[in-house]
C-alpha cells in the first residue's frame, strides 16, 4: 500500500550526491577514532524532491530479511536484548532525502483507534536500482508490541493497525498505514504468546492456557 | 578488549577524615556519608559492603536480599527512601525479583547487606557474559527506587514520597540492589564504592495510596561514527489516570539531552514544549525530579527523547565497540548495553500513583 501526503518544505540546503558523500563517509570512518565534528551535513535526494513523497511499508523477519508488507501479513515478533517483543518496520520511499530523515512508527488498535506505542528514530534510505530508497537494515523502526499493559486485546496473531511516517529535514513527508498480524515465533518454549496475552501482568507467571481475547471488545 | 589505563589513582576505601580532591584543587572536600541505621518498626537499612573499582574499569554488582519482616508478618509501607552513594556511581537501582532467567540469587556469593544475609553476582570486565550485565535477565523486575546521584557536593538522595503515598513491601520478597560504578576520567571513583539505602516505614496507620514505577527503554539504538548525531524517541502509556511523582532519565557517555513529556496518547506528533516535565543534559549526574505532580489522564502516558552525539570510547576502543555491534557494521556504532564506555542506554525511571494493576514496563 502506498500513501502520499507530502508537502513542500522550506528552502533546502546544499545537496551532496550520494557517491560523493559515500566517499566522505568512508574517509571519516577510516583510521583511528575521529571526532564528531568531522561529520558532514549529508543529503542524498531520492527521486524528485519537488514531487510528493511516496512510501511503502516494509518489515524485517527473524533472519533480518526485508519483506514488502502486505495487508494482513503475519509480521514476526522479535525478541530484543532487554526483553519484550517488537516488530521492525521500515519504508521504501522516493521523492525524499534519504540521508536526513526521521522514521515514526506506531501501533494502533483499530477497534478503538487507541495508539498503543510510538517509536521515532533517524533512518537512512539506501537507493535501489528501481529508483526507490529502502530503510537501511540497521535503521528500522523498533516498535514495541508485547507486553502491552494497556492493550484491550491479545497481541499475538491478532490484527492491528500500523502507521509508518517518514519526514526529511526539508519537510518532505509521507505516511502509510496497514493492518497486519503480529505473530510470535513458532518455537514451543517461547514466552511470546504469554507476554502478548491481553491479561499478562509483567513479572507474573504465564497462565497455562491463556484465554483468547482477539475480537474487539463490545 | 583493549584497556587504556587512566591516570586515576586508586584511593583507599576507608576514609575516616576529610579528604581533598587533588592538591590545590578547587573541588569541594569529600566528607564520607553517614546514615542512621534503621531497626524494628522504623524501617530497614541496606549497606553494600565497600569495594574498590580499578581505574579504567567498570563494576556492576547485583545484590539479592529478602525484605525483612518488620510488621509482624504483614505487608508494610515505606514513604521515604534515603540513599547515600560515594562518587563514581553510575546508578543504584532497587528491583523486585520476578522471573529468573540467568541472573539467579542462588548462584550468588554469600554476603551481607547491613543486618541481612544476601548474595551477590559481581560483574566487571566480563560484560559480554556476566548475567548481572545482561538486562534481559531482569526485564520484568519492577523498579522500586533508584538514584544516579554521584555528586561530591551531595552524596545523598532523599526521596520523600507525596503525602499519603507509599511503596508496599511484603516480608520475604526478594529485592535486587544493582550498583554500577564507573572509574573513568569523566566519572571517577576516587573514594571507593560505597552505597547505603534506608527505607523508612510510614508511621501513619491508615492505608496509603500505592506508588508504582514505570521503566521504559529504547532498545534498538545506534550511535555511529559516520552518523554522529542521533535522536531516539519512545512512548509509554499508563493503565489509567495517574499522577507522576518522580522521574529521571538514564543514558551513557554519548548522551547530550534527555527530555520527558506528558503525552496525550492520541497523536504521533511530538508533544509541545509546555508538556515537558523533565530534562537532563548530564549523563554522569542526571537530576532526579522528586517534586513532580504531573496529572496524566486515562489513555495517556509519556513521550521521551534521547539525543546523542558520537564520541570515541575513553577506556576501551572502537574495536571493542564494533565487536559488540550485533550488525557488525564496523562503524564504531554504540548499541544497547550496560557498560558505559562501549554501550548506550535510553531509559526512563519514573514513579507514579496510584499503582494500577501492576508496575509499567515499556521495553
XYZ file of C-alpha atoms in Angstrom:
581
model
C 0.000 0.000 0.000
C 1.336 3.395 -0.932
C 0.173 6.592 0.568
C 1.323 10.041 -0.312
C 0.866 13.071 1.830
C 3.841 15.152 1.019
C 4.209 18.862 1.383
C 6.857 21.156 0.046
C 9.437 22.018 2.573
C 11.343 25.212 3.132
C 14.336 26.127 1.052
C 16.585 23.103 1.010
C 20.208 23.009 1.931
C 23.112 22.149 -0.303
C 22.790 18.711 -1.850
C 25.675 16.292 -1.968
C 25.499 13.451 -4.481
C 25.386 10.063 -2.797
C 28.603 8.852 -4.417
C 30.445 11.865 -3.111
C 29.040 11.549 0.363
C 29.801 7.838 0.447
C 33.433 8.638 -0.176
C 33.231 11.242 2.547
C 31.767 8.763 4.979
C 34.463 6.258 4.198
C 37.095 8.895 4.681
C 35.648 9.761 8.070
C 35.220 6.165 9.072
C 38.754 5.026 8.315
C 41.631 5.168 10.705
C 41.513 5.969 14.338
C 38.633 7.375 16.360
C 37.511 10.519 14.597
C 35.919 13.478 16.308
C 32.206 14.019 15.837
C 32.705 17.445 14.347
C 34.176 15.730 11.315
C 30.627 14.857 10.316
C 29.356 16.221 7.010
C 25.865 17.616 6.755
C 24.789 14.870 4.411
C 21.944 14.927 1.915
C 21.072 12.382 -0.706
C 17.910 13.117 -2.631
C 15.999 10.116 -3.878
C 13.717 10.966 -6.783
C 12.219 14.389 -7.310
C 12.106 16.487 -4.170
C 9.605 18.816 -5.780
C 7.130 15.943 -6.148
C 5.071 14.428 -3.332
C 6.949 11.860 -1.291
C 5.789 8.254 -1.650
C 6.309 5.364 0.722
C 5.565 1.696 1.090
C 5.875 -0.197 4.386
C 8.441 -2.972 4.759
C 9.332 -5.152 7.741
C 12.095 -7.500 8.798
C 11.686 -11.148 9.550
C 13.617 -13.033 12.213
C 16.560 -13.557 9.870
C 16.751 -9.819 9.048
C 15.358 -10.248 5.547
C 13.378 -7.239 4.345
C 9.860 -8.008 3.178
C 7.314 -5.766 1.481
C 4.464 -5.648 3.969
C 1.083 -6.680 2.615
C -2.347 -6.181 4.203
C -2.984 -8.811 6.896
C 0.599 -10.045 6.599
C 1.988 -12.020 9.526
C 4.738 -9.746 10.840
C 7.142 -11.632 13.096
C 7.562 -10.591 16.703
C 11.266 -10.428 17.531
C 12.984 -10.553 20.932
C 15.220 -7.513 21.568
C 18.036 -7.524 24.155
C 16.171 -6.172 27.168
C 13.095 -8.333 26.848
C 9.646 -7.987 25.374
C 8.702 -8.427 21.714
C 8.986 -5.939 18.888
C 8.336 -5.585 15.180
C 10.941 -3.964 12.947
C 9.325 -1.638 10.427
C 10.851 0.425 7.653
C 9.961 2.017 4.362
C 10.613 2.083 0.680
C 10.349 5.688 -0.387
C 11.092 8.168 -3.124
C 10.976 11.901 -3.614
C 12.639 12.368 -0.254
C 16.084 12.964 1.251
C 17.440 9.528 2.052
C 20.091 10.684 4.495
C 18.486 13.250 6.752
C 15.246 11.511 7.561
C 13.185 10.543 10.594
C 11.023 7.451 10.752
C 7.963 7.276 13.014
C 6.113 4.010 13.564
C 3.008 3.449 15.646
C 0.906 0.525 16.811
C -2.802 1.276 16.804
C -5.776 -0.798 17.911
C -8.251 -0.291 15.084
C -11.105 -1.297 17.385
C -10.985 1.986 19.259
C -8.261 3.956 17.489
C -6.041 3.909 20.577
C -2.356 4.417 19.893
C -0.555 1.806 21.945
C 3.032 2.721 21.160
C 5.098 5.170 19.111
C 8.734 4.898 18.087
C 10.727 7.637 16.357
C 14.307 7.493 15.172
C 16.623 8.595 12.399
C 16.738 6.361 9.385
C 18.695 6.196 6.175
C 17.388 5.126 2.812
C 19.633 3.120 0.534
C 18.977 3.838 -3.128
C 17.911 0.798 -5.143
C 18.127 0.165 -8.856
C 14.417 0.875 -9.217
C 14.841 4.453 -8.066
C 13.312 3.863 -4.626
C 15.191 4.142 -1.383
C 14.814 1.491 1.293
C 15.469 1.767 5.012
C 18.975 0.651 5.802
C 18.810 -2.723 7.529
C 20.286 -1.292 10.732
C 17.928 1.690 10.902
C 14.463 0.171 11.043
C 11.837 1.365 13.465
C 11.806 -0.662 16.672
C 8.118 -0.795 17.593
C 7.418 -2.478 20.940
C 4.364 -4.728 20.792
C 4.428 -7.023 23.830
C 3.850 -6.859 26.679
C 1.339 -4.055 26.433
C -0.317 -3.219 29.698
C -2.964 -1.022 28.117
C -3.981 -3.413 25.338
C -7.685 -4.272 25.162
C -6.981 -7.379 23.089
C -4.295 -10.002 22.728
C -1.356 -9.012 20.552
C -0.195 -12.303 19.082
C -1.947 -13.471 15.946
C -4.479 -10.644 16.167
C -4.820 -7.863 13.548
C -3.500 -4.420 14.478
C -3.034 -1.252 12.510
C 0.481 0.033 11.960
C 1.221 3.517 10.734
C 4.598 4.460 9.322
C 5.666 8.022 8.598
C 8.810 9.442 7.160
C 9.900 13.058 7.114
C 13.099 14.602 5.915
C 14.767 17.712 7.208
C 13.349 19.737 4.350
C 9.764 18.920 5.243
C 9.044 16.243 2.626
C 6.903 13.630 4.334
C 4.513 10.788 3.754
C 2.507 8.345 5.838
C 1.204 4.852 5.146
C -0.984 2.525 7.203
C -1.684 -1.164 7.035
C -3.451 -3.772 9.088
C -1.019 -6.561 9.913
C -0.918 -9.546 12.218
C 1.955 -9.532 14.737
C 2.933 -13.167 15.155
C 5.005 -14.932 17.794
C 7.781 -17.301 16.740
C 6.736 -20.895 16.436
C 9.143 -22.397 18.959
C 7.221 -24.008 21.756
C 9.443 -22.733 24.532
C 8.881 -19.068 23.753
C 7.240 -16.830 26.331
C 5.927 -14.727 23.490
C 2.292 -15.941 23.457
C 2.124 -15.442 27.205
C 3.659 -11.980 27.183
C 1.389 -10.983 24.289
C -1.743 -12.073 26.105
C -4.046 -9.203 26.947
C -4.155 -10.162 30.585
C -0.458 -10.829 31.124
C 0.932 -8.862 34.032
C 4.657 -8.234 33.751
C 6.558 -10.297 36.241
C 3.740 -12.731 36.894
C 3.634 -16.340 35.856
C 2.182 -17.199 32.496
C -1.252 -18.825 32.565
C -1.195 -22.446 31.480
C -3.912 -21.869 28.920
C -4.365 -18.163 28.071
C -7.909 -17.071 27.341
C -8.199 -15.705 23.789
C -9.160 -12.032 23.533
C -8.761 -11.280 19.848
C -12.016 -9.613 18.935
C -12.938 -6.031 19.545
C -14.490 -5.511 22.978
C -18.206 -4.894 22.736
C 39.439 -5.988 24.824
C 41.933 -3.170 24.969
C 42.012 -1.212 28.162
C 43.794 2.055 28.385
C 44.848 2.700 31.937
C 43.950 6.190 33.045
C 45.926 8.300 35.411
C 43.441 7.864 38.206
C 44.979 6.572 41.350
C 43.223 4.043 43.472
C 42.222 5.504 46.767
C 41.803 3.561 49.958
C 38.188 2.979 50.712
C 38.375 3.538 54.429
C 38.312 7.276 54.761
C 37.730 8.480 58.249
C 38.653 12.092 57.785
C 38.034 14.774 55.248
C 39.945 14.248 52.051
C 40.733 16.884 49.477
C 40.202 16.097 45.795
C 43.678 16.683 44.473
C 46.356 19.056 45.704
C 45.433 22.662 45.262
C 42.155 21.698 43.637
C 39.142 23.971 43.870
C 36.923 20.923 44.077
C 34.968 20.562 47.300
C 36.178 18.241 50.037
C 34.891 14.726 50.297
C 33.098 14.008 53.534
C 32.206 10.352 53.990
C 28.487 9.928 54.282
C 26.752 8.624 57.358
C 23.237 7.241 57.539
C 21.243 6.244 60.582
C 20.825 2.503 60.926
C 17.152 1.631 60.957
C 15.829 -1.201 63.054
C 12.431 -2.520 64.035
C 9.396 -0.538 63.029
C 11.473 2.403 61.858
C 12.227 0.639 58.612
C 15.193 -1.231 57.258
C 18.692 -0.325 56.125
C 20.746 -1.926 53.398
C 24.509 -1.401 53.333
C 26.524 -2.620 50.390
C 29.971 -3.753 51.537
C 32.616 -1.288 50.405
C 34.726 -2.269 47.438
C 37.221 -0.774 45.034
C 36.909 -0.260 41.312
C 40.194 -0.245 39.394
C 40.850 2.852 37.305
C 39.679 2.452 33.721
C 37.223 -0.277 34.631
C 33.539 -0.542 35.440
C 31.744 -2.645 38.006
C 28.138 -3.774 38.063
C 27.076 -5.863 41.030
C 23.702 -7.466 41.670
C 22.901 -7.995 45.356
C 19.953 -10.126 46.417
C 18.280 -9.679 49.772
C 14.880 -10.544 51.179
C 12.631 -7.857 52.587
C 12.786 -8.211 56.377
C 9.723 -8.788 58.487
C 9.275 -5.549 60.396
C 5.484 -5.608 60.708
C 4.583 -8.920 62.290
C 4.379 -10.795 59.030
C 2.200 -8.191 57.344
C 2.917 -6.039 54.337
C 4.285 -2.655 55.295
C 4.609 0.752 53.665
C 7.628 2.953 53.054
C 7.215 6.678 52.445
C 10.848 7.811 52.345
C 13.892 6.333 50.650
C 17.235 7.843 51.581
C 20.290 6.674 49.696
C 23.918 7.647 50.155
C 26.415 6.861 47.442
C 30.108 7.550 47.014
C 31.101 9.481 43.855
C 31.747 7.410 40.748
C 28.398 5.687 40.875
C 26.583 5.465 37.567
C 23.422 4.159 39.115
C 21.960 2.314 42.064
C 18.677 0.594 41.262
C 16.465 -1.494 43.523
C 14.205 -4.031 41.812
C 11.690 -6.638 42.925
C 12.855 -10.028 41.663
C 10.368 -11.777 39.384
C 11.119 -14.174 36.516
C 14.581 -15.661 36.863
C 16.323 -16.393 33.578
C 20.076 -16.418 34.106
C 20.648 -13.952 36.912
C 19.842 -16.197 39.830
C 20.142 -15.239 43.505
C 21.026 -18.839 44.226
C 24.161 -18.520 42.114
C 25.480 -15.511 44.001
C 28.259 -15.425 46.572
C 27.108 -15.074 50.175
C 27.424 -11.612 51.639
C 25.507 -9.285 53.912
C 23.719 -6.012 53.282
C 23.859 -4.456 56.699
C 21.914 -6.710 59.056
C 20.672 -9.021 56.357
C 22.046 -12.098 54.659
C 22.373 -11.643 50.932
C 24.082 -12.972 47.834
C 25.937 -11.092 45.137
C 26.733 -11.649 41.469
C 29.662 -9.385 40.611
C 30.111 -8.085 37.091
C 33.243 -6.368 35.824
C 35.097 -6.575 32.521
C 33.109 -9.714 31.755
C 30.212 -7.667 30.433
C 29.753 -9.997 27.480
C 28.931 -12.996 29.636
C 28.141 -11.965 33.201
C 24.387 -12.167 33.902
C 24.474 -9.046 36.083
C 25.250 -7.079 32.897
C 22.585 -8.893 30.886
C 19.455 -6.804 31.124
C 17.110 -9.424 29.701
C 17.675 -11.294 32.936
C 15.768 -8.651 34.865
C 13.406 -7.478 32.144
C 10.278 -7.986 34.223
C 11.643 -6.954 37.609
C 9.765 -3.836 38.716
C 11.813 -0.868 39.842
C 11.345 0.097 43.486
C 13.706 3.042 43.824
C 16.831 4.399 42.196
C 19.487 7.061 42.403
C 22.024 8.229 39.856
C 23.437 10.898 42.082
C 27.213 10.874 42.030
C 27.984 14.389 43.054
C 30.643 15.018 45.662
C 28.652 18.054 46.791
C 25.637 15.927 47.658
C 26.125 12.249 48.313
C 22.588 11.626 49.479
C 19.293 11.375 47.633
C 16.385 11.860 49.991
C 13.189 10.844 48.247
C 10.190 11.735 50.363
C 7.055 10.413 48.729
C 3.989 12.651 48.419
C 1.752 12.792 51.464
C -0.472 9.746 51.653
C 1.548 7.795 49.056
C 3.881 4.906 49.874
C 5.708 1.889 48.465
C 4.373 -1.502 49.546
C 6.763 -4.215 50.694
C 5.998 -7.826 51.513
C 8.206 -9.610 54.049
C 10.280 -12.272 52.365
C 10.007 -10.890 48.843
C 13.343 -10.813 47.077
C 14.920 -7.494 46.153
C 17.864 -6.924 43.851
C 20.101 -3.944 44.549
C 22.162 -3.202 41.479
C 25.228 -0.992 41.806
C 27.114 0.308 38.789
C 30.391 2.098 39.318
C 32.464 3.712 36.573
C 36.017 4.618 37.407
C 36.813 6.643 34.329
C 38.228 10.133 33.967
C 34.742 11.545 33.469
C 33.140 9.585 36.313
C 35.942 8.839 38.746
C 35.616 6.573 41.751
C 38.267 8.160 43.921
C 36.967 7.196 47.328
C 35.914 3.624 46.816
C 32.479 2.278 46.046
C 30.093 2.578 48.952
C 26.286 2.510 48.955
C 23.694 2.680 51.689
C 19.913 2.831 51.450
C 17.370 3.483 54.189
C 13.721 2.547 53.702
C 11.642 4.424 56.257
C 8.416 2.754 57.303
C 5.380 5.005 57.117
C 4.228 5.991 60.590
C 0.556 6.525 59.850
C -1.754 3.544 60.212
C -4.290 4.355 57.505
C -3.835 2.651 54.159
C -1.898 4.907 51.765
C -2.119 5.175 48.005
C 0.363 2.755 46.481
C 3.281 4.124 44.453
C 4.028 2.348 41.176
C 7.007 2.533 38.879
C 7.461 2.845 35.135
C 10.525 1.537 33.371
C 10.816 2.377 29.685
C 13.719 1.836 27.340
C 14.705 2.308 23.728
C 16.484 -0.907 22.894
C 17.378 -0.614 19.246
C 19.632 2.424 19.432
C 22.684 3.041 17.268
C 25.043 5.990 17.570
C 27.576 5.588 14.798
C 30.774 7.357 13.873
C 29.616 8.115 10.326
C 26.260 9.493 11.522
C 27.186 11.024 14.845
C 24.028 12.921 15.712
C 21.020 10.806 16.569
C 17.745 11.245 18.415
C 15.520 8.397 19.561
C 12.009 8.788 20.921
C 9.510 6.453 22.505
C 6.191 6.429 24.301
C 4.717 4.596 27.237
C 1.119 4.617 28.473
C -0.301 4.239 31.957
C -3.145 1.826 32.569
C -5.356 4.582 33.979
C -5.377 8.142 35.221
C -2.317 8.708 37.406
C -0.092 11.384 38.860
C 3.601 11.357 38.017
C 5.568 11.993 41.198
C 9.235 11.498 40.301
C 11.375 10.813 37.256
C 14.900 10.576 35.974
C 16.464 9.740 32.652
C 19.405 7.472 32.051
C 21.895 7.346 29.215
C 25.637 6.983 28.810
C 28.607 8.992 27.627
C 27.239 9.937 24.210
C 24.043 11.283 25.767
C 23.543 15.023 25.342
C 19.908 15.688 26.132
C 17.205 13.655 27.834
C 13.656 15.030 27.794
C 10.377 13.602 29.092
C 6.966 14.993 28.173
C 3.379 14.272 29.103
C 1.825 12.570 26.065
C -1.876 12.561 25.227
C -1.732 9.024 23.876
C -3.745 10.070 20.841
C -1.203 11.506 18.448
C 2.084 10.530 16.883
C 3.071 14.187 16.837
C 5.776 15.232 19.259
C 4.298 16.880 22.385
C 4.842 20.614 22.615
C 7.298 22.230 24.977
C 4.659 23.042 27.575
C 4.211 19.301 28.158
C 7.815 18.787 29.225
C 8.399 17.926 32.868
C 11.949 16.574 32.883
C 15.224 17.401 31.209
C 18.834 16.415 31.680
C 21.992 17.255 29.818
C 24.256 15.416 32.199
C 24.930 11.746 31.579
C 27.077 11.156 34.643
C 24.997 13.006 37.212
C 21.453 13.319 35.859
C 18.936 15.065 38.085
C 16.133 13.135 39.723
C 12.957 15.167 39.907
C 11.156 14.205 43.095
C 8.753 17.113 43.392
C 6.609 16.399 40.347
C 2.836 16.401 40.343
C 2.021 15.805 36.691
C -1.523 14.631 36.078
C -1.807 12.012 33.339
C -5.402 11.278 32.332
C -6.672 7.873 31.281
C -5.255 6.559 27.978
C -2.304 8.919 28.227
C 1.343 8.480 29.123
C 4.805 9.836 28.466
C 6.932 10.624 25.442
C 10.686 10.744 25.861
C 13.639 11.776 23.695
C 17.289 10.788 23.908
C 19.718 12.940 21.932
C 23.239 11.666 21.309
C 26.467 12.760 19.780
C 29.010 10.144 18.884
C 32.394 10.298 20.624
C 35.174 7.750 20.809
C 35.369 5.413 23.797
C 37.554 6.539 26.684
C 38.961 3.354 28.152
C 38.030 0.786 25.532
C 38.471 1.107 21.769
C 36.291 1.148 18.688
C 37.360 -2.459 18.166
C 35.516 -3.296 21.377
C 32.509 -1.243 20.310
C 32.487 -2.952 16.914
C 32.743 -6.373 18.500
C 29.605 -5.638 20.469
C 27.601 -4.411 17.463
C 25.213 -7.221 16.509
C 25.115 -5.971 12.909
C 28.916 -5.805 12.645
C 28.754 -2.533 10.736
C 32.372 -1.713 11.645
C 31.361 1.914 12.154
C 32.066 2.207 15.891
C 28.302 2.100 16.499
C 27.290 2.196 20.132
C 24.357 -0.127 20.690
C 22.225 -1.107 23.661
C 24.397 -2.187 26.551
C 25.091 -1.572 30.200
C 28.790 -0.755 30.239
C 29.080 2.964 29.654
C 32.223 3.047 27.542
C 31.060 0.639 24.853
C 27.263 0.631 25.160
C 24.405 3.095 25.340
C 21.078 3.316 27.074
C 17.945 5.419 26.694
C 15.961 4.570 29.809
C 13.222 6.265 31.793
C 12.895 5.629 35.526
C 9.598 7.096 36.697
C 7.284 6.804 39.683
C 3.536 7.357 39.691
C 0.423 6.837 41.751
C -1.935 5.190 42.174
C -0.367 1.956 41.057
C -2.960 0.360 38.782
C -2.847 -3.348 38.001
C 0.917 -3.531 38.012
C 4.074 -1.572 37.504
C 4.546 -0.380 33.933
C 7.165 -1.658 31.511
C 7.701 -0.336 28.009
C 10.517 -2.409 26.570
